[in-house]
PDB file of C-alpha atoms in Angstrom:
ATOM      1  CA  MET A   1       0.000   0.000   0.000  1.00 97.00           C
ATOM      2  CA  SER A   2       1.177   3.518  -0.664  1.00 97.00           C
ATOM      3  CA  ASP A   3       0.071   7.143  -0.570  1.00 96.00           C
ATOM      4  CA  ILE A   4      -2.358   6.858   2.338  1.00 97.00           C
ATOM      5  CA  HIS A   5      -1.624  10.478   3.340  1.00 94.00           C
ATOM      6  CA  LEU A   6      -2.608  10.228   6.991  1.00 96.00           C
ATOM      7  CA  GLY A   7      -2.913  13.754   8.350  1.00 95.00           C
ATOM      8  CA  THR A   8      -4.889  15.112   5.400  1.00 92.00           C
ATOM      9  CA  ARG A   9      -8.614  15.551   4.888  1.00 88.00           C
ATOM     10  CA  GLY A  10      -8.433  13.646   1.621  1.00 87.00           C
ATOM     11  CA  CYS A  11      -7.292  10.402   3.272  1.00 93.00           C
ATOM     12  CA  GLN A  12      -9.932   7.654   3.010  1.00 93.00           C
ATOM     13  CA  ALA A  13      -9.041   6.190   6.423  1.00 96.00           C
ATOM     14  CA  GLU A  14     -12.448   4.582   7.027  1.00 95.00           C
ATOM     15  CA  LEU A  15     -12.240   2.645   3.752  1.00 95.00           C
ATOM     16  CA  LEU A  16      -8.700   1.563   4.565  1.00 96.00           C
ATOM     17  CA  LEU A  17      -9.786   0.290   7.991  1.00 97.00           C
ATOM     18  CA  ASP A  18     -12.550  -1.694   6.282  1.00 95.00           C
ATOM     19  CA  PHE A  19     -10.035  -3.096   3.788  1.00 95.00           C
ATOM     20  CA  LEU A  20      -7.649  -4.116   6.577  1.00 96.00           C
ATOM     21  CA  GLN A  21     -10.463  -5.866   8.436  1.00 93.00           C
ATOM     22  CA  TYR A  22     -10.927  -8.249   5.486  1.00 91.00           C
ATOM     23  CA  HIS A  23      -7.306  -8.598   4.348  1.00 92.00           C
ATOM     24  CA  HIS A  24      -4.414 -10.121   6.272  1.00 92.00           C
ATOM     25  CA  ALA A  25      -0.875 -10.787   5.064  1.00 94.00           C
ATOM     26  CA  GLU A  26       2.401 -12.244   6.266  1.00 95.00           C
ATOM     27  CA  THR A  27       4.198  -9.064   5.154  1.00 96.00           C
ATOM     28  CA  ILE A  28       2.856  -5.547   4.637  1.00 97.00           C
ATOM     29  CA  TYR A  29       4.854  -3.039   2.594  1.00 98.00           C
ATOM     30  CA  LEU A  30       4.018   0.615   3.277  1.00 98.00           C
ATOM     31  CA  ILE A  31       5.431   2.195   0.132  1.00 97.00           C
ATOM     32  CA  GLY A  32       5.720   5.833   1.115  1.00 95.00           C
ATOM     33  CA  ASP A  33       3.569   8.900   1.746  1.00 95.00           C
ATOM     34  CA  ILE A  34       1.810   7.023   4.516  1.00 96.00           C
ATOM     35  CA  ILE A  35       1.994  10.069   6.803  1.00 95.00           C
ATOM     36  CA  ASP A  36       1.773  13.439   5.073  1.00 93.00           C
ATOM     37  CA  GLY A  37       4.508  15.461   6.736  1.00 91.00           C
ATOM     38  CA  TRP A  38       4.148  18.299   4.218  1.00 83.00           C
ATOM     39  CA  ARG A  39       0.556  18.974   5.245  1.00 83.00           C
ATOM     40  CA  LEU A  40       1.077  18.347   8.976  1.00 89.00           C
ATOM     41  CA  ARG A  41       3.814  20.997   9.070  1.00 85.00           C
ATOM     42  CA  ARG A  42       1.260  23.572   7.941  1.00 83.00           C
ATOM     43  CA  LYS A  43      -1.759  22.415   9.918  1.00 86.00           C
ATOM     44  CA  LYS A  44      -2.313  19.621  12.420  1.00 91.00           C
ATOM     45  CA  TYR A  45      -5.081  17.271  11.372  1.00 93.00           C
ATOM     46  CA  TRP A  46      -5.148  13.825  12.972  1.00 95.00           C
ATOM     47  CA  PRO A  47      -8.687  12.461  13.561  1.00 96.00           C
ATOM     48  CA  ALA A  48      -9.464   9.221  15.391  1.00 97.00           C
ATOM     49  CA  SER A  49      -9.778   7.239  12.144  1.00 97.00           C
ATOM     50  CA  HIS A  50      -6.195   8.138  11.163  1.00 97.00           C
ATOM     51  CA  GLN A  51      -4.896   7.052  14.555  1.00 97.00           C
ATOM     52  CA  ALA A  52      -6.926   3.846  14.198  1.00 98.00           C
ATOM     53  CA  VAL A  53      -5.113   2.983  10.946  1.00 97.00           C
ATOM     54  CA  PHE A  54      -1.781   3.476  12.667  1.00 93.00           C
ATOM     55  CA  ASP A  55      -2.907   1.392  15.651  1.00 96.00           C
ATOM     56  CA  VAL A  56      -4.122  -1.494  13.461  1.00 97.00           C
ATOM     57  CA  LEU A  57      -0.789  -1.647  11.633  1.00 96.00           C
ATOM     58  CA  LEU A  58       1.169  -1.562  14.904  1.00 95.00           C
ATOM     59  CA  GLU A  59      -1.031  -4.311  16.320  1.00 96.00           C
ATOM     60  CA  ARG A  60      -0.416  -6.457  13.240  1.00 97.00           C
ATOM     61  CA  GLY A  61       3.309  -5.919  13.671  1.00 96.00           C
ATOM     62  CA  ARG A  62       3.230  -6.901  17.347  1.00 95.00           C
ATOM     63  CA  ASN A  63       1.286 -10.046  16.424  1.00 96.00           C
ATOM     64  CA  GLY A  64       3.900 -11.269  13.951  1.00 95.00           C
ATOM     65  CA  THR A  65       3.149  -9.534  10.638  1.00 97.00           C
ATOM     66  CA  ARG A  66       6.293  -8.117   9.108  1.00 96.00           C
ATOM     67  CA  ILE A  67       5.779  -4.370   8.475  1.00 97.00           C
ATOM     68  CA  ILE A  68       8.244  -2.700   6.091  1.00 97.00           C
ATOM     69  CA  TYR A  69       8.002   1.079   5.682  1.00 96.00           C
ATOM     70  CA  LEU A  70       9.656   2.685   2.644  1.00 96.00           C
ATOM     71  CA  PRO A  71       9.367   6.495   3.079  1.00 95.00           C
ATOM     72  CA  GLY A  72       8.298   8.737   0.215  1.00 94.00           C
ATOM     73  CA  ASN A  73       8.637  12.442  -0.423  1.00 90.00           C
ATOM     74  CA  HIS A  74       5.758  13.450   1.895  1.00 89.00           C
ATOM     75  CA  ASP A  75       7.212  11.432   4.796  1.00 92.00           C
ATOM     76  CA  GLU A  76      10.862  12.052   3.932  1.00 88.00           C
ATOM     77  CA  PHE A  77      11.517  13.002   7.564  1.00 89.00           C
ATOM     78  CA  LEU A  78      11.782   9.236   8.156  1.00 89.00           C
ATOM     79  CA  ARG A  79      14.566   9.025   5.580  1.00 85.00           C
ATOM     80  CA  GLN A  80      16.422  11.790   7.374  1.00 74.00           C
ATOM     81  CA  SER A  81      16.038  10.249  10.836  1.00 71.00           C
ATOM     82  CA  HIS A  82      18.575   7.454  10.134  1.00 67.00           C
ATOM     83  CA  LYS A  83      16.483   5.111  12.272  1.00 70.00           C
ATOM     84  CA  HIS A  84      16.006   1.618  10.897  1.00 82.00           C
ATOM     85  CA  ARG A  85      13.144   0.612  13.167  1.00 83.00           C
ATOM     86  CA  PHE A  86      10.118   2.208  14.764  1.00 82.00           C
ATOM     87  CA  GLY A  87       9.027  -0.419  17.262  1.00 86.00           C
ATOM     88  CA  CYS A  88       7.888  -3.377  15.146  1.00 91.00           C
ATOM     89  CA  ILE A  89       8.143  -1.426  11.870  1.00 94.00           C
ATOM     90  CA  GLU A  90      11.274  -1.736   9.696  1.00 95.00           C
ATOM     91  CA  ILE A  91      12.281   1.439   7.822  1.00 94.00           C
ATOM     92  CA  VAL A  92      14.248   1.082   4.553  1.00 94.00           C
ATOM     93  CA  ASP A  93      14.724   3.245   1.439  1.00 92.00           C
ATOM     94  CA  ASN A  94      13.935   0.387  -0.942  1.00 94.00           C
ATOM     95  CA  ALA A  95      13.636  -3.378  -0.914  1.00 96.00           C
ATOM     96  CA  GLN A  96      13.827  -6.342  -3.251  1.00 96.00           C
ATOM     97  CA  TYR A  97      10.894  -8.723  -3.098  1.00 96.00           C
ATOM     98  CA  VAL A  98      10.864 -12.249  -4.553  1.00 97.00           C
ATOM     99  CA  THR A  99       7.435 -13.701  -5.279  1.00 97.00           C
ATOM    100  CA  ALA A 100       6.399 -17.286  -4.577  1.00 95.00           C
ATOM    101  CA  ASP A 101       7.078 -18.172  -8.229  1.00 95.00           C
ATOM    102  CA  GLY A 102      10.608 -16.712  -8.128  1.00 96.00           C
ATOM    103  CA  ARG A 103      10.233 -13.302  -9.783  1.00 97.00           C
ATOM    104  CA  SER A 104      12.270 -10.397  -8.356  1.00 97.00           C
ATOM    105  CA  TYR A 105      10.783  -6.934  -7.884  1.00 97.00           C
ATOM    106  CA  LEU A 106      12.198  -3.632  -6.692  1.00 96.00           C
ATOM    107  CA  VAL A 107       9.877  -2.108  -4.073  1.00 97.00           C
ATOM    108  CA  ILE A 108      10.265   1.668  -3.851  1.00 96.00           C
ATOM    109  CA  HIS A 109       8.058   4.726  -3.368  1.00 95.00           C
ATOM    110  CA  GLY A 110       8.988   6.200  -6.735  1.00 91.00           C
ATOM    111  CA  ASP A 111       9.718   9.899  -6.153  1.00 88.00           C
ATOM    112  CA  GLN A 112      13.322   9.042  -7.048  1.00 85.00           C
ATOM    113  CA  TYR A 113      12.137   8.825 -10.676  1.00 84.00           C
ATOM    114  CA  ASP A 114      10.133  12.059 -10.599  1.00 73.00           C
ATOM    115  CA  VAL A 115      11.967  14.827 -12.472  1.00 54.00           C
ATOM    116  CA  VAL A 116       9.839  17.509 -10.772  1.00 45.00           C
ATOM    117  CA  ILE A 117      10.667  16.261  -7.257  1.00 46.00           C
ATOM    118  CA  GLN A 118      14.358  15.879  -8.078  1.00 49.00           C
ATOM    119  CA  ASN A 119      14.871  19.143  -9.979  1.00 45.00           C
ATOM    120  CA  ALA A 120      12.156  21.607  -8.929  1.00 40.00           C
ATOM    121  CA  LYS A 121      10.857  20.748  -5.485  1.00 49.00           C
ATOM    122  CA  TRP A 122       9.147  24.140  -5.155  1.00 39.00           C
ATOM    123  CA  LEU A 123       6.980  23.138  -8.133  1.00 45.00           C
ATOM    124  CA  ALA A 124       6.089  19.889  -6.363  1.00 49.00           C
ATOM    125  CA  PHE A 125       4.940  21.894  -3.306  1.00 55.00           C
ATOM    126  CA  LEU A 126       2.850  24.109  -5.600  1.00 49.00           C
ATOM    127  CA  GLY A 127       1.354  21.034  -7.266  1.00 56.00           C
ATOM    128  CA  ASP A 128       0.504  19.632  -3.834  1.00 56.00           C
ATOM    129  CA  ARG A 129      -1.440  22.830  -3.015  1.00 61.00           C
ATOM    130  CA  PHE A 130      -3.338  22.543  -6.296  1.00 57.00           C
ATOM    131  CA  TYR A 131      -4.119  18.873  -5.619  1.00 61.00           C
ATOM    132  CA  ALA A 132      -5.407  19.683  -2.117  1.00 62.00           C
ATOM    133  CA  THR A 133      -7.697  22.345  -3.596  1.00 62.00           C
ATOM    134  CA  ALA A 134      -8.998  19.884  -6.192  1.00 63.00           C
ATOM    135  CA  LEU A 135      -9.747  17.350  -3.454  1.00 63.00           C
ATOM    136  CA  ALA A 136     -11.641  19.956  -1.424  1.00 64.00           C
ATOM    137  CA  LEU A 137     -13.763  20.820  -4.458  1.00 68.00           C
ATOM    138  CA  ASN A 138     -14.192  17.120  -5.102  1.00 68.00           C
ATOM    139  CA  THR A 139     -15.682  16.634  -1.614  1.00 67.00           C
ATOM    140  CA  TRP A 140     -18.443  19.187  -2.209  1.00 66.00           C
ATOM    141  CA  LEU A 141     -19.048  17.899  -5.726  1.00 67.00           C
ATOM    142  CA  ASN A 142     -19.644  14.385  -4.435  1.00 66.00           C
ATOM    143  CA  ILE A 143     -21.940  15.565  -1.657  1.00 70.00           C
ATOM    144  CA  VAL A 144     -24.150  16.919  -4.424  1.00 73.00           C
ATOM    145  CA  ARG A 145     -23.764  13.740  -6.489  1.00 71.00           C
ATOM    146  CA  ARG A 146     -24.769  11.546  -3.526  1.00 74.00           C
ATOM    147  CA  SER A 147     -27.867  13.690  -2.958  1.00 77.00           C
ATOM    148  CA  LEU A 148     -28.796  12.968  -6.587  1.00 76.00           C
ATOM    149  CA  GLY A 149     -28.192   9.244  -6.158  1.00 79.00           C
ATOM    150  CA  LEU A 150     -25.034   9.272  -8.265  1.00 74.00           C
ATOM    151  CA  LYS A 151     -21.821   7.349  -7.552  1.00 71.00           C
ATOM    152  CA  TYR A 152     -18.522   8.864  -6.366  1.00 68.00           C
ATOM    153  CA  TRP A 153     -16.583  10.651  -9.112  1.00 65.00           C
ATOM    154  CA  SER A 154     -12.989  11.821  -8.799  1.00 67.00           C
ATOM    155  CA  LEU A 155     -12.034  15.217 -10.193  1.00 58.00           C
ATOM    156  CA  GLY A 156      -8.340  14.523  -9.594  1.00 61.00           C
ATOM    157  CA  ALA A 157      -8.438  11.146 -11.342  1.00 62.00           C
ATOM    158  CA  PHE A 158     -10.294  12.684 -14.289  1.00 60.00           C
ATOM    159  CA  ALA A 159      -7.633  15.384 -14.631  1.00 56.00           C
ATOM    160  CA  LYS A 160      -4.797  12.862 -14.493  1.00 56.00           C
ATOM    161  CA  LYS A 161      -6.443  10.737 -17.147  1.00 54.00           C
ATOM    162  CA  HIS A 162      -7.498  13.448 -19.574  1.00 49.00           C
ATOM    163  CA  VAL A 163      -5.304  16.518 -19.113  1.00 47.00           C
ATOM    164  CA  LYS A 164      -2.363  16.286 -21.506  1.00 42.00           C
ATOM    165  CA  GLN A 165       0.262  17.600 -19.088  1.00 49.00           C
ATOM    166  CA  PHE A 166      -0.695  15.120 -16.362  1.00 51.00           C
ATOM    167  CA  VAL A 167      -0.584  12.257 -18.875  1.00 47.00           C
ATOM    168  CA  SER A 168       2.845  13.398 -20.059  1.00 52.00           C
ATOM    169  CA  ILE A 169       4.243  13.487 -16.491  1.00 62.00           C
ATOM    170  CA  ILE A 170       2.899  10.010 -15.729  1.00 66.00           C
ATOM    171  CA  GLY A 171       4.368   8.698 -18.990  1.00 67.00           C
ATOM    172  CA  GLN A 172       7.801  10.159 -18.237  1.00 76.00           C
ATOM    173  CA  PHE A 173       7.725   8.696 -14.735  1.00 78.00           C
ATOM    174  CA  GLU A 174       6.808   5.204 -15.943  1.00 81.00           C
ATOM    175  CA  ALA A 175       9.454   5.270 -18.688  1.00 83.00           C
ATOM    176  CA  ALA A 176      12.159   6.225 -16.159  1.00 85.00           C
ATOM    177  CA  VAL A 177      11.081   3.395 -13.859  1.00 86.00           C
ATOM    178  CA  ALA A 178      11.140   0.827 -16.677  1.00 86.00           C
ATOM    179  CA  THR A 179      14.639   1.873 -17.797  1.00 88.00           C
ATOM    180  CA  ASP A 180      16.064   1.543 -14.276  1.00 90.00           C
ATOM    181  CA  ILE A 181      14.476  -1.863 -13.621  1.00 92.00           C
ATOM    182  CA  LYS A 182      15.846  -3.259 -16.891  1.00 89.00           C
ATOM    183  CA  GLN A 183      19.323  -2.048 -15.917  1.00 91.00           C
ATOM    184  CA  ARG A 184      18.977  -3.799 -12.549  1.00 93.00           C
ATOM    185  CA  ARG A 185      17.983  -7.026 -14.389  1.00 93.00           C
ATOM    186  CA  LEU A 186      14.844  -7.496 -12.287  1.00 96.00           C
ATOM    187  CA  HIS A 187      11.468  -8.802 -13.413  1.00 96.00           C
ATOM    188  CA  GLY A 188       9.584  -5.729 -12.313  1.00 96.00           C
ATOM    189  CA  VAL A 189       8.853  -2.926  -9.888  1.00 95.00           C
ATOM    190  CA  ILE A 190       6.218  -2.212  -7.239  1.00 97.00           C
ATOM    191  CA  CYS A 191       5.901   1.516  -6.550  1.00 95.00           C
ATOM    192  CA  GLY A 192       3.465   4.316  -5.751  1.00 94.00           C
ATOM    193  CA  HIS A 193       3.893   8.115  -5.753  1.00 91.00           C
ATOM    194  CA  ILE A 194       1.773   9.174  -8.757  1.00 86.00           C
ATOM    195  CA  HIS A 195      -1.645   8.070  -7.359  1.00 87.00           C
ATOM    196  CA  HIS A 196      -2.305   6.059 -10.510  1.00 86.00           C
ATOM    197  CA  ALA A 197      -2.783   2.305  -9.976  1.00 92.00           C
ATOM    198  CA  ALA A 198      -1.399   0.159 -12.799  1.00 92.00           C
ATOM    199  CA  ASP A 199      -0.559  -3.466 -13.601  1.00 95.00           C
ATOM    200  CA  ARG A 200       1.002  -4.074 -17.004  1.00 92.00           C
ATOM    201  CA  GLU A 201       4.017  -5.189 -18.969  1.00 92.00           C
ATOM    202  CA  MET A 202       6.078  -2.195 -20.059  1.00 86.00           C
ATOM    203  CA  ASN A 203       9.268  -2.321 -22.122  1.00 82.00           C
ATOM    204  CA  GLY A 204       9.962  -5.868 -21.002  1.00 88.00           C
ATOM    205  CA  ILE A 205       9.325  -5.368 -17.266  1.00 93.00           C
ATOM    206  CA  HIS A 206       6.270  -5.893 -15.050  1.00 96.00           C
ATOM    207  CA  TYR A 207       5.183  -2.469 -13.822  1.00 94.00           C
ATOM    208  CA  LEU A 208       2.925  -2.351 -10.749  1.00 96.00           C
ATOM    209  CA  ASN A 209       1.738   0.842  -9.103  1.00 95.00           C
ATOM    210  CA  SER A 210      -0.249   0.546  -5.881  1.00 96.00           C
ATOM    211  CA  GLY A 211      -2.249   3.736  -6.457  1.00 94.00           C
ATOM    212  CA  ASP A 212      -3.410   5.546  -3.319  1.00 95.00           C
ATOM    213  CA  TRP A 213      -5.927   5.801  -0.463  1.00 96.00           C
ATOM    214  CA  VAL A 214      -7.052   9.325  -1.311  1.00 91.00           C
ATOM    215  CA  GLU A 215      -9.041   8.691  -4.486  1.00 84.00           C
ATOM    216  CA  SER A 216      -8.596   5.245  -6.042  1.00 87.00           C
ATOM    217  CA  CYS A 217      -8.336   3.221  -2.770  1.00 93.00           C
ATOM    218  CA  THR A 218      -6.157   0.433  -4.158  1.00 96.00           C
ATOM    219  CA  ALA A 219      -3.525  -1.994  -2.927  1.00 96.00           C
ATOM    220  CA  ILE A 220      -1.406  -4.757  -4.447  1.00 96.00           C
ATOM    221  CA  CYS A 221      -1.697  -8.253  -2.999  1.00 95.00           C
ATOM    222  CA  GLU A 222       0.240 -11.446  -3.695  1.00 95.00           C
ATOM    223  CA  LEU A 223      -1.512 -14.813  -3.670  1.00 92.00           C
ATOM    224  CA  TYR A 224       0.206 -18.022  -2.598  1.00 91.00           C
ATOM    225  CA  ASP A 225       0.949 -18.961  -6.223  1.00 94.00           C
ATOM    226  CA  GLY A 226       2.919 -15.714  -6.723  1.00 94.00           C
ATOM    227  CA  THR A 227       0.200 -13.850  -8.627  1.00 95.00           C
ATOM    228  CA  LEU A 228       0.241 -10.103  -7.964  1.00 96.00           C
ATOM    229  CA  GLU A 229      -3.098  -8.305  -8.269  1.00 94.00           C
ATOM    230  CA  ILE A 230      -4.518  -4.840  -7.716  1.00 95.00           C
ATOM    231  CA  VAL A 231      -7.396  -4.761  -5.237  1.00 94.00           C
ATOM    232  CA  ARG A 232      -9.851  -1.852  -5.475  1.00 93.00           C
ATOM    233  CA  TRP A 233     -12.014  -1.013  -2.464  1.00 93.00           C
ATOM    234  CA  ASP A 234     -15.064   1.209  -2.103  1.00 84.00           C
ATOM    235  CA  GLU A 235     -18.017   1.728   0.237  1.00 74.00           C
ATOM    236  CA  THR A 236     -19.539  -1.606  -0.820  1.00 74.00           C
ATOM    237  CA  GLY A 237     -16.308  -3.555  -0.407  1.00 70.00           C
ATOM    238  CA  TYR A 238     -16.354  -4.293  -4.151  1.00 55.00           C
ATOM    239  CA  PHE A 239     -13.013  -5.618  -5.380  1.00 56.00           C
ATOM    240  CA  GLY A 240     -13.205  -3.895  -8.762  1.00 50.00           C
ATOM    241  CA  ALA A 241     -11.257  -5.260 -11.726  1.00 50.00           C
ATOM    242  CA  SER A 242      -9.223  -7.721  -9.648  1.00 46.00           C
ATOM    243  CA  THR A 243     -11.639 -10.325  -8.327  1.00 42.00           C
ATOM    244  CA  GLY A 244     -11.274 -13.635  -6.550  1.00 44.00           C
ATOM    245  CA  LEU A 245      -9.005 -12.405  -3.764  1.00 47.00           C
ATOM    246  CA  ASP A 246      -9.548 -14.176  -0.473  1.00 47.00           C
ATOM    247  CA  LYS A 247      -7.960 -12.945   2.752  1.00 43.00           C
ATOM    248  CA  GLU A 248      -6.743 -16.489   3.520  1.00 43.00           C
ATOM    249  CA  ARG A 249      -4.827 -16.628   0.225  1.00 44.00           C
ATOM    250  CA  ILE A 250      -2.863 -13.384   0.546  1.00 53.00           C
ATOM    251  CA  VAL A 251       0.865 -13.571   1.294  1.00 57.00           C
ATOM    252  CA  ALA A 252       1.945  -9.957   0.941  1.00 62.00           C
ATOM    253  CA  ALA A 253       0.258  -6.593   0.559  1.00 66.00           C
TER     254      ALA A 253
END
């Protein structure tokens, strides 16, 4: 799981708690931007549901689930702390994961491949402000839609899909990831960062993006046979495009 953004109003903590109730794993990878340090520096926002997510993960860790936290750009303070553990949670910059059928994947947040983050961080902060505004507008828009009996609709996801500049940025990011993974001679990559869930072959590598828990509410799970699938979660608990997942069959999330 990645891009939960605890500490922001856009975080879908209640849906994540529901997801965690039905899904258990031997290992949980938290692939960055779990806590939104950028937003918390400006304004403290930490409701009970956000603390509950943190508490559930800590409880899983104390009960034997391996919890691996790979910080992203919004929780980069964990990279700078030089601590390798937070209680039962392991903190690493990246990891290599081998599936049950022997395929090797780099697990990493992904901001390392983002040319905006690496070369113009001020622009990334500006983009974050714009995204927060879009999410606020999205909240009011969906209040109206619910009153009309319509389903949830994401303004941010629509923009990323249809606005040319967003599509270009996502394309550049994915191309940079694919090039690096081929150079490392790995089968694929599991990352987050761009809030755009994906599962496809790309330039000879298996590209998996876990999406986010702000809009898409997605995670990547491995079954006992080594299959990696995207799980989509909404108010009904519907699995979305990836069906057939059973909590007893999940090895890693």
